[in-house]
Amino acid sequence: MTRPAQPHYSIAVLAGDGIGLEVMPPAQRVVELVAEHQGFTVAWTEYPWSCAWYHEHGAMMPADGIERLSAHDAIFLGAVGDPSLPDHVSLWGLLIPIRRAFQQYINLRPALLLPGVSSPLRDTTQGIDILVVRENSEGEYSEVGGRVFPGTADEIAVQEAVFSRRGTERAIEFAVSLARSRKKQVVSATKSNGIIHSMTFWDDVFRDVMAKHPDIEGRLMHVDALAARFISHPHDLDVVVGSNLFGDILTDIGAVIVGSMGMAPSANLNPTGEFPSMFEPVHGSAPDIAGRGIANPIGQIWSAAMMLEHLGRPEAHDVIMRAVRHVLGETDIRTADLGGSATTAEVAEAVLAALRAELEG
Ligand code: NAD
């Protein structure tokens, strides 16, 4: 997953809309502080592509957007979406083209309960540490389909899910590779009792892959039962792999059981390293709180840590996470989503101070 360390990184920044614009600058400051102390440099190139940009230009990004992004080592994204534009326009105009053009076929989303954070679940004494691998390039999020007789009583909508052996296999193989350095358990989300073509295919590929890795325990679970398991027995789960849609839904559950949507990070990975990978918090632009300076910046900061790990800087990842753990575990400085009253800026300052202490101590 990781790339060899370099002395200098060129990062494309897409802060996007809403709280994306608020949580991005603190995360950039965290990266800059670590870089300064660990002997590497980061050059940011800011791209204003967003819903606001769409209203001016009629598109979410320029025609050469993908080409411009391809020149960077990684893409760092805030959040995209605004009530003034249908969500499918913003998603399909920016994020999905980036994920597909750069073959970011893995979406990695940890659900890790940090010290000092309370979960809405009653009993978390055994901890929560789930790593969800979401297939990120095909499956249910396909362009194949259409509508017939639009606007009439006979209207019909057809949406085809597309599963390839290559795409399914590489997602499951990736999950296996992660499980090997953890508890060696992979649970695969399925629904082959109801979705009898694509999901039985998914199950066959899962069994084929697992047969090659006898050291890893593989289990198939129907996604509805697995969703319940995230709530009832999260401590029993290690690595979970799922299709694009199932992974998307399970990771929102994963995000809230470890405290808040505002905490959860994610990585859209091109594991071959041929193209830039993209790092973003799981949350969206949160129009309900945008502009008030109260968004939790930790999801964005944690995503920055994942980006640095991917770029060959695991020590940068670790020191950022130690600072985040310190703030959550040792202080009561937290935003409202975690039951506190601190602003985005106050949490960011606390993380930066803890980071400075870690780096200088
Ligand atoms: P959302 O994640 O923006 O918000 C869901 C809830 O979580 C809201 O109550 C919000 O206030 C809260 N929340 C989210 N992030 C928070 C943070 N950092 N701190 C504190 N609270 C936080 O999801 P939504 O409301 O379904 O979507 C809003 C917009 O974002 C839509 O336009 C949607 O399409 C878009 N979206 C974008 C992305 C992305 O850019 N990757 C992801 C999801 C949603």
Short mmCIF file of C-alpha atoms and ligand atoms in Angstrom, two decimals:
data_model
loop_
_atom_site.label_atom_id
_atom_site.label_comp_id
_atom_site.label_asym_id
_atom_site.label_seq_id
_atom_site.Cartn_x
_atom_site.Cartn_y
_atom_site.Cartn_z
CA MET A 1 0.00 0.00 0.00
CA THR A 2 2.72 2.44 0.83
CA ARG A 3 5.02 4.18 -1.61
CA PRO A 4 8.75 4.77 -1.08
CA ALA A 5 9.53 7.89 0.95
CA GLN A 6 10.53 11.00 -0.98
CA PRO A 7 12.11 14.22 0.28
CA HIS A 8 9.38 16.33 -1.34
CA TYR A 9 5.69 15.81 -2.06
CA SER A 10 3.36 17.63 -4.37
CA ILE A 11 -0.21 17.44 -3.08
CA ALA A 12 -3.40 18.53 -4.87
CA VAL A 13 -5.86 20.10 -2.43
CA LEU A 14 -9.58 20.06 -3.15
CA ALA A 15 -11.21 21.57 -0.07
CA GLY A 16 -14.60 21.50 -1.83
CA ASP A 17 -17.73 22.81 -0.16
CA GLY A 18 -19.23 23.49 3.25
CA ILE A 19 -17.15 22.26 6.17
CA GLY A 20 -14.55 20.92 3.72
CA LEU A 21 -13.31 24.51 3.54
CA GLU A 22 -13.13 24.68 7.34
CA VAL A 23 -11.42 21.40 8.19
CA MET A 24 -8.86 21.45 5.37
CA PRO A 25 -6.58 24.31 6.63
CA PRO A 26 -6.01 22.75 10.10
CA ALA A 27 -5.08 19.42 8.50
CA GLN A 28 -2.62 21.19 6.20
CA ARG A 29 -1.00 22.89 9.20
CA VAL A 30 -0.62 19.51 10.92
CA VAL A 31 1.11 18.08 7.84
CA GLU A 32 3.40 21.12 7.57
CA LEU A 33 4.45 20.87 11.21
CA VAL A 34 5.31 17.18 10.90
CA ALA A 35 7.15 17.75 7.62
CA GLU A 36 9.24 20.51 9.16
CA HIS A 37 10.35 18.21 11.99
CA GLN A 38 10.80 15.03 10.00
CA GLY A 39 12.84 16.51 7.17
CA PHE A 40 10.53 16.52 4.17
CA THR A 41 8.63 19.23 2.35
CA VAL A 42 5.11 19.45 1.00
CA ALA A 43 3.91 21.78 -1.77
CA TRP A 44 0.14 22.28 -1.89
CA THR A 45 -1.67 23.13 -5.11
CA GLU A 46 -5.18 24.30 -4.32
CA TYR A 47 -7.95 23.58 -6.81
CA PRO A 48 -11.26 25.37 -6.14
CA TRP A 49 -13.36 22.68 -7.86
CA SER A 50 -16.62 22.39 -5.98
CA CYS A 51 -20.35 23.09 -6.25
CA ALA A 52 -19.57 26.82 -6.13
CA TRP A 53 -17.19 26.33 -9.06
CA TYR A 54 -19.95 24.41 -10.88
CA HIS A 55 -22.31 27.38 -10.61
CA GLU A 56 -19.70 29.59 -12.30
CA HIS A 57 -18.40 27.15 -14.91
CA GLY A 58 -21.16 24.60 -15.49
CA ALA A 59 -18.95 21.66 -14.48
CA MET A 60 -17.42 20.30 -11.30
CA MET A 61 -13.91 20.50 -12.76
CA PRO A 62 -12.32 21.68 -16.01
CA ALA A 63 -11.92 19.34 -18.99
CA ASP A 64 -8.22 18.87 -18.18
CA GLY A 65 -8.90 18.37 -14.45
CA ILE A 66 -7.83 14.74 -14.33
CA GLU A 67 -4.66 15.51 -16.29
CA ARG A 68 -3.75 18.31 -13.85
CA LEU A 69 -4.33 16.09 -10.83
CA SER A 70 -2.22 13.31 -12.34
CA ALA A 71 0.90 15.43 -11.84
CA HIS A 72 0.62 15.20 -8.03
CA ASP A 73 1.79 12.56 -5.56
CA ALA A 74 -1.60 12.49 -3.83
CA ILE A 75 -4.95 14.25 -3.73
CA PHE A 76 -6.25 15.62 -0.44
CA LEU A 77 -9.99 16.23 -0.47
CA GLY A 78 -12.29 17.95 2.02
CA ALA A 79 -15.93 17.35 1.10
CA VAL A 80 -18.08 18.07 -1.90
CA GLY A 81 -21.82 18.73 -1.95
CA ASP A 82 -24.24 21.61 -1.60
CA PRO A 83 -28.02 21.77 -1.34
CA SER A 84 -28.03 24.02 -4.44
CA LEU A 85 -26.92 21.11 -6.66
CA PRO A 86 -28.24 17.54 -6.85
CA ASP A 87 -25.80 15.20 -5.08
CA HIS A 88 -25.44 12.90 -8.08
CA VAL A 89 -24.16 15.87 -10.13
CA SER A 90 -21.43 16.74 -7.63
CA LEU A 91 -20.47 13.12 -6.97
CA TRP A 92 -20.37 12.01 -10.60
CA GLY A 93 -18.76 15.27 -11.71
CA LEU A 94 -15.74 15.07 -9.44
CA LEU A 95 -15.20 12.22 -6.98
CA ILE A 96 -16.24 9.27 -9.11
CA PRO A 97 -14.27 10.42 -12.20
CA ILE A 98 -11.18 10.85 -10.00
CA ARG A 99 -11.59 7.43 -8.36
CA ARG A 100 -12.05 5.77 -11.74
CA ALA A 101 -9.44 7.65 -13.80
CA PHE A 102 -6.79 6.94 -11.18
CA GLN A 103 -7.92 3.34 -10.61
CA GLN A 104 -8.44 3.98 -6.91
CA TYR A 105 -10.11 0.64 -6.63
CA ILE A 106 -9.73 0.32 -2.86
CA ASN A 107 -11.51 2.52 -0.37
CA LEU A 108 -10.02 1.95 3.04
CA ARG A 109 -11.95 3.10 6.08
CA PRO A 110 -10.81 2.32 9.62
CA ALA A 111 -13.40 2.27 12.40
CA LEU A 112 -11.18 2.56 15.45
CA LEU A 113 -12.47 3.71 18.83
CA LEU A 114 -9.92 6.14 20.29
CA PRO A 115 -9.38 6.73 24.01
CA GLY A 116 -11.64 9.37 25.55
CA VAL A 117 -14.27 9.05 22.85
CA SER A 118 -17.62 7.65 23.85
CA SER A 119 -19.48 5.37 21.50
CA PRO A 120 -23.26 5.37 21.32
CA LEU A 121 -22.97 1.61 21.97
CA ARG A 122 -23.59 0.53 25.57
CA ASP A 123 -20.55 -1.67 26.06
CA THR A 124 -17.26 -1.04 24.30
CA THR A 125 -14.94 -2.45 26.95
CA GLN A 126 -13.48 -4.85 24.38
CA GLY A 127 -12.69 -1.96 22.02
CA ILE A 128 -13.56 -1.40 18.35
CA ASP A 129 -10.93 -1.79 15.66
CA ILE A 130 -12.47 -2.67 12.31
CA LEU A 131 -10.83 -2.02 8.96
CA VAL A 132 -13.33 -1.86 6.13
CA VAL A 133 -12.12 -2.45 2.58
CA ARG A 134 -14.71 -1.17 0.14
CA GLU A 135 -14.49 -2.05 -3.54
CA ASN A 136 -14.32 1.41 -5.08
CA SER A 137 -14.51 1.19 -8.84
CA GLU A 138 -17.46 -0.96 -9.92
CA GLY A 139 -20.33 -2.89 -8.35
CA GLU A 140 -23.59 -1.12 -7.72
CA TYR A 141 -22.20 2.33 -8.57
CA SER A 142 -22.27 1.73 -12.30
CA GLU A 143 -23.25 3.94 -15.19
CA VAL A 144 -25.07 1.12 -16.93
CA GLY A 145 -28.82 1.63 -17.01
CA GLY A 146 -31.42 4.15 -17.97
CA ARG A 147 -34.98 5.27 -17.77
CA VAL A 148 -37.77 4.43 -20.16
CA PHE A 149 -40.95 6.48 -20.62
CA PRO A 150 -39.70 9.29 -18.36
CA GLY A 151 -42.31 11.35 -16.61
CA THR A 152 -45.19 8.99 -17.43
CA ALA A 153 -47.09 6.48 -15.33
CA ASP A 154 -45.23 3.75 -17.28
CA GLU A 155 -41.79 5.05 -16.30
CA ILE A 156 -39.19 2.35 -15.66
CA ALA A 157 -35.68 2.71 -14.19
CA VAL A 158 -32.98 0.09 -14.69
CA GLN A 159 -29.61 0.20 -12.90
CA GLU A 160 -27.14 -2.57 -13.54
CA ALA A 161 -24.57 -3.61 -10.95
CA VAL A 162 -21.31 -4.62 -12.60
CA PHE A 163 -18.94 -7.09 -10.95
CA SER A 164 -15.79 -8.32 -12.66
CA ARG A 165 -13.62 -11.18 -11.45
CA ARG A 166 -10.56 -8.91 -11.61
CA GLY A 167 -12.23 -6.12 -9.64
CA THR A 168 -13.70 -8.43 -7.00
CA GLU A 169 -10.55 -10.50 -6.64
CA ARG A 170 -8.22 -7.53 -6.13
CA ALA A 171 -10.47 -6.02 -3.43
CA ILE A 172 -10.59 -9.31 -1.53
CA GLU A 173 -6.85 -9.91 -1.99
CA PHE A 174 -6.20 -6.42 -0.59
CA ALA A 175 -8.35 -7.22 2.46
CA VAL A 176 -6.41 -10.46 2.98
CA SER A 177 -3.09 -8.61 2.81
CA LEU A 178 -4.26 -6.22 5.55
CA ALA A 179 -5.64 -9.02 7.72
CA ARG A 180 -2.25 -10.73 7.69
CA SER A 181 -0.74 -8.03 9.94
CA ARG A 182 -3.86 -7.92 12.16
CA LYS A 183 -6.04 -10.71 13.60
CA LYS A 184 -5.97 -12.69 10.34
CA GLN A 185 -9.73 -12.62 9.91
CA VAL A 186 -11.69 -11.38 6.90
CA VAL A 187 -15.47 -11.10 6.84
CA SER A 188 -16.99 -10.58 3.43
CA ALA A 189 -20.32 -8.76 3.09
CA THR A 190 -22.70 -10.59 0.78
CA LYS A 191 -26.38 -10.85 -0.01
CA SER A 192 -26.36 -13.97 -2.15
CA ASN A 193 -29.66 -15.17 -0.71
CA GLY A 194 -31.46 -12.30 -2.45
CA ILE A 195 -29.11 -11.06 -5.17
CA ILE A 196 -28.59 -14.36 -6.89
CA HIS A 197 -26.25 -13.51 -9.78
CA SER A 198 -23.72 -10.89 -8.76
CA MET A 199 -23.56 -11.84 -5.09
CA THR A 200 -23.20 -15.58 -5.67
CA PHE A 201 -20.39 -14.58 -8.06
CA TRP A 202 -18.83 -12.42 -5.30
CA ASP A 203 -19.04 -15.39 -2.90
CA ASP A 204 -17.37 -17.74 -5.44
CA VAL A 205 -14.50 -15.29 -5.94
CA PHE A 206 -14.20 -14.88 -2.16
CA ARG A 207 -13.91 -18.66 -1.69
CA ASP A 208 -11.34 -18.90 -4.52
CA VAL A 209 -9.21 -16.16 -2.98
CA MET A 210 -9.46 -17.57 0.54
CA ALA A 211 -8.43 -21.03 -0.70
CA LYS A 212 -5.09 -19.47 -1.66
CA HIS A 213 -4.58 -18.10 1.86
CA PRO A 214 -5.14 -20.88 4.40
CA ASP A 215 -3.50 -18.77 7.14
CA ILE A 216 -6.41 -16.28 6.99
CA GLU A 217 -9.85 -17.12 8.35
CA GLY A 218 -12.52 -16.07 5.87
CA ARG A 219 -16.23 -15.80 6.57
CA LEU A 220 -19.17 -14.74 4.41
CA MET A 221 -21.98 -12.85 6.13
CA HIS A 222 -25.16 -11.41 4.71
CA VAL A 223 -24.85 -7.66 4.83
CA ASP A 224 -27.98 -7.17 6.92
CA ALA A 225 -26.68 -9.55 9.60
CA LEU A 226 -23.25 -7.94 9.32
CA ALA A 227 -24.73 -4.46 9.82
CA ALA A 228 -26.34 -5.77 13.01
CA ARG A 229 -22.99 -7.31 14.02
CA PHE A 230 -21.33 -3.87 13.75
CA ILE A 231 -23.72 -2.80 16.52
CA SER A 232 -23.96 -5.96 18.65
CA HIS A 233 -20.43 -7.44 18.43
CA PRO A 234 -18.08 -4.86 16.84
CA HIS A 235 -15.13 -6.26 18.83
CA ASP A 236 -15.49 -9.57 16.92
CA LEU A 237 -14.74 -7.91 13.57
CA ASP A 238 -11.25 -7.40 12.15
CA VAL A 239 -11.07 -6.77 8.40
CA VAL A 240 -14.37 -6.46 6.53
CA VAL A 241 -14.56 -6.44 2.73
CA GLY A 242 -17.60 -5.39 0.75
CA SER A 243 -18.85 -4.15 -2.57
CA ASN A 244 -19.11 -0.44 -3.33
CA LEU A 245 -22.62 -0.02 -1.91
CA PHE A 246 -22.29 -2.42 1.02
CA GLY A 247 -18.95 -0.91 1.99
CA ASP A 248 -20.41 2.59 1.80
CA ILE A 249 -23.25 1.75 4.15
CA LEU A 250 -21.21 -0.32 6.60
CA THR A 251 -18.61 2.42 6.96
CA ASP A 252 -21.19 4.98 8.02
CA ILE A 253 -22.17 2.57 10.79
CA GLY A 254 -18.47 2.13 11.52
CA ALA A 255 -18.05 5.91 11.74
CA VAL A 256 -20.84 6.51 14.23
CA ILE A 257 -20.05 3.58 16.55
CA VAL A 258 -16.55 4.99 17.06
CA GLY A 259 -17.86 8.37 18.08
CA SER A 260 -18.87 10.58 15.19
CA MET A 261 -19.00 11.01 11.44
CA GLY A 262 -16.60 13.89 12.02
CA MET A 263 -13.83 11.54 13.16
CA ALA A 264 -13.75 8.96 10.38
CA PRO A 265 -10.94 9.02 7.78
CA SER A 266 -10.68 7.29 4.43
CA ALA A 267 -8.23 6.52 1.66
CA ASN A 268 -9.07 5.92 -2.00
CA LEU A 269 -6.07 3.88 -3.00
CA ASN A 270 -4.45 3.03 -6.27
CA PRO A 271 -2.41 0.19 -4.77
CA THR A 272 -0.15 -0.16 -7.81
CA GLY A 273 1.16 3.37 -7.29
CA GLU A 274 0.71 4.14 -10.98
CA PHE A 275 -1.66 7.03 -10.21
CA PRO A 276 -2.19 9.36 -7.25
CA SER A 277 -4.38 8.11 -4.41
CA MET A 278 -6.95 10.35 -2.74
CA PHE A 279 -7.51 10.90 0.97
CA GLU A 280 -10.68 12.36 2.47
CA PRO A 281 -12.79 12.19 5.61
CA VAL A 282 -15.85 9.93 5.40
CA HIS A 283 -18.14 12.84 6.18
CA GLY A 284 -19.70 15.17 3.65
CA SER A 285 -19.96 18.96 3.50
CA ALA A 286 -22.43 19.05 6.44
CA PRO A 287 -24.50 22.04 5.26
CA ASP A 288 -26.37 21.96 8.58
CA ILE A 289 -23.29 23.17 10.48
CA ALA A 290 -21.21 24.78 7.70
CA GLY A 291 -20.00 28.33 8.33
CA ARG A 292 -20.25 28.09 12.12
CA GLY A 293 -16.67 27.00 12.84
CA ILE A 294 -17.80 23.98 14.87
CA ALA A 295 -16.95 21.10 12.53
CA ASN A 296 -14.74 18.38 13.96
CA PRO A 297 -11.41 18.58 12.11
CA ILE A 298 -10.18 15.15 13.28
CA GLY A 299 -11.52 13.15 10.30
CA GLN A 300 -9.55 15.44 7.98
CA ILE A 301 -6.43 15.34 10.18
CA TRP A 302 -6.61 11.52 10.43
CA SER A 303 -6.99 11.35 6.63
CA ALA A 304 -3.80 13.44 6.37
CA ALA A 305 -2.06 10.88 8.59
CA MET A 306 -3.22 8.07 6.28
CA MET A 307 -1.95 10.07 3.29
CA LEU A 308 1.51 10.46 4.82
CA GLU A 309 1.63 6.75 5.68
CA HIS A 310 0.77 5.93 2.07
CA LEU A 311 3.51 8.30 0.91
CA GLY A 312 6.12 6.30 2.82
CA ARG A 313 6.04 8.30 6.06
CA PRO A 314 4.67 5.88 8.69
CA GLU A 315 6.45 7.79 11.46
CA ALA A 316 4.51 10.94 10.44
CA HIS A 317 1.25 8.98 10.61
CA ASP A 318 2.12 7.63 14.05
CA VAL A 319 3.09 10.96 15.59
CA ILE A 320 -0.09 12.65 14.30
CA MET A 321 -2.22 9.85 15.74
CA ARG A 322 -0.39 10.09 19.09
CA ALA A 323 -1.26 13.81 19.19
CA VAL A 324 -4.92 13.10 18.32
CA ARG A 325 -5.08 10.36 20.98
CA HIS A 326 -3.56 12.76 23.51
CA VAL A 327 -6.15 15.48 22.85
CA LEU A 328 -9.08 13.07 23.01
CA GLY A 329 -7.77 10.92 25.83
CA GLU A 330 -6.14 13.51 28.08
CA THR A 331 -8.15 16.70 27.57
CA ASP A 332 -11.80 17.66 27.28
CA ILE A 333 -11.19 19.75 24.15
CA ARG A 334 -13.63 18.38 21.60
CA THR A 335 -16.31 19.59 19.22
CA ALA A 336 -20.06 19.32 19.79
CA ASP A 337 -20.43 16.07 17.82
CA LEU A 338 -18.25 14.44 20.53
CA GLY A 339 -20.19 16.09 23.34
CA GLY A 340 -17.87 19.08 23.79
CA SER A 341 -18.13 22.79 23.10
CA ALA A 342 -14.80 23.54 21.40
CA THR A 343 -14.58 25.14 17.97
CA THR A 344 -12.78 23.69 14.96
CA ALA A 345 -9.94 26.15 15.62
CA GLU A 346 -9.64 25.18 19.29
CA VAL A 347 -9.42 21.46 18.50
CA ALA A 348 -6.92 22.19 15.74
CA GLU A 349 -4.76 24.27 18.13
CA ALA A 350 -4.88 21.49 20.74
CA VAL A 351 -3.77 18.88 18.18
CA LEU A 352 -0.98 21.16 16.95
CA ALA A 353 0.22 21.79 20.52
CA ALA A 354 0.20 18.06 21.32
CA LEU A 355 2.02 17.39 18.07
CA ARG A 356 4.65 20.01 18.84
CA ALA A 357 5.19 18.40 22.25
CA GLU A 358 5.52 14.95 20.65
CA LEU A 359 7.93 16.19 17.98
CA GLU A 360 10.06 18.28 20.31
CA GLY A 361 9.87 16.02 23.36
P1 NAD B 1 -22.62 14.68 6.13
O1 NAD B 1 -21.52 13.75 6.46
O2 NAD B 1 -22.22 15.96 5.48
O3 NAD B 1 -23.43 15.04 7.48
C1 NAD B 1 -24.11 14.03 8.24
C2 NAD B 1 -24.24 14.52 9.69
O4 NAD B 1 -22.96 14.45 10.32
C3 NAD B 1 -24.68 15.98 9.78
O5 NAD B 1 -25.55 16.14 10.88
C4 NAD B 1 -23.39 16.73 10.02
O6 NAD B 1 -23.53 17.93 10.75
C5 NAD B 1 -22.56 15.70 10.81
N1 NAD B 1 -21.12 15.87 10.52
C6 NAD B 1 -20.49 15.50 9.37
N2 NAD B 1 -19.20 15.84 9.46
C7 NAD B 1 -19.03 16.43 10.64
C8 NAD B 1 -17.89 17.00 11.29
N3 NAD B 1 -16.67 17.02 10.73
N4 NAD B 1 -18.07 17.55 12.52
C9 NAD B 1 -19.27 17.52 13.11
N5 NAD B 1 -20.37 16.99 12.56
C10 NAD B 1 -20.24 16.45 11.33
O7 NAD B 1 -23.66 13.89 5.23
P2 NAD B 1 -24.96 14.40 4.45
O8 NAD B 1 -25.67 15.42 5.28
O9 NAD B 1 -25.65 13.18 4.02
O10 NAD B 1 -24.41 15.11 3.15
C11 NAD B 1 -24.20 16.51 3.01
C12 NAD B 1 -23.59 16.78 1.66
O11 NAD B 1 -22.29 16.19 1.61
C13 NAD B 1 -24.38 16.19 0.50
O12 NAD B 1 -24.35 17.12 -0.55
C14 NAD B 1 -23.62 14.93 0.16
O13 NAD B 1 -23.75 14.55 -1.18
C15 NAD B 1 -22.20 15.35 0.46
N6 NAD B 1 -21.29 14.25 0.77
C16 NAD B 1 -20.05 14.35 0.27
C17 NAD B 1 -19.10 13.40 0.57
C18 NAD B 1 -17.72 13.56 0.04
O14 NAD B 1 -17.36 14.63 -0.40
N7 NAD B 1 -16.90 12.54 0.06
C19 NAD B 1 -19.43 12.33 1.43
C20 NAD B 1 -20.73 12.27 1.95
C21 NAD B 1 -21.65 13.24 1.62
#
